[in-house]
C-alpha angles and dihedrals in degrees: 000000000000113000118238114225117249091237091056091046091053091050090052092048091049091048090050091051092049090050090050091055090046091051091050088053089047094245100131102170130091095028098125114105111247105240090208095054111124092008133116089264100242091118088073093058129093114266096254091053091049092053090046091052093050093049091050091048091051091051094047096068130057102216136057140153118219130182135173137069136318121190115201130162088357094303125113120219123190110208135196104171138157112205137189136165096274098041149307148243136206147092135292126195127195133159091002095304125108126204134175125234127202125179127182111180104309097341115102125191128189122197120192142145128259092264091062095050090041088067089073113151096308094245089121116241094179115201091002091060092046090051092050091048091050092050093051098040117115094356127117095245114203107229114223109236090232093054117105088232090063094058091041099053107026091080088065087064099043115091097196096046095043097045093039088059098040109042092075130122121191129216131005114352125226138159119252107197137276121303143167130239119186089338094310117119111233141182114223124222121193136194115220091350091306102314087096093051136272131246124196110207124196118255090192120082114321112017095242121166109263104179136004128195106193123223120260094026089290096148145291124250134187122204128207145147092052108186094005108135124221135181127258116199132173113248119256117274093246088054096049132082124189099204090193095207141051111311122238107268118243 
């Protein structure tokens, strides 16, 4: 059950008292509480303008945290990432294995256990594969820019690329009422009555995206910590491994 703020509860109580007085005086209209009262006002806008405001708000700040699931090419990735203009850091889980990603400018590091590296291409290298997995395990492995893994994973650390591809609704847009997410009041925008995705936009302060359900059951993401800065530091030398060649595929 999502808690309702005391301020909102007081507003509802006051509105109820006013309505009671109006009923006593036989004036029965106008008693419903305005769900947009005390908000940033985007709830009064058409659906396309709400989505546009949310996209512009997301582009206007450099930092965000996102967590949830993304389904792409039939594979599900569970993300917990903090992103900023110059990089990102966080974890990705897929097929039961979790690895960490760290990007600073163009340098991408991947940290995972031996089980992750042991899934390498399945051709069966025996002891050689086991040795390679052991060497890479629990190190921040610097991913060569020419390696397929670099192109595959760097998008998870790029705010503009990731949000540009995710904050999309398909079909005819409409609003679908007022809601609350983690105590934040939102207005919901849907594409094709929900089959084209849904986007909850904050009604408090800047109209940032709060939650996205992607079309076609392609994942659900929650956004928070908009504009909250965080540090990005290169891992210590004794925790870093420059593999110097193409990484094992996984």
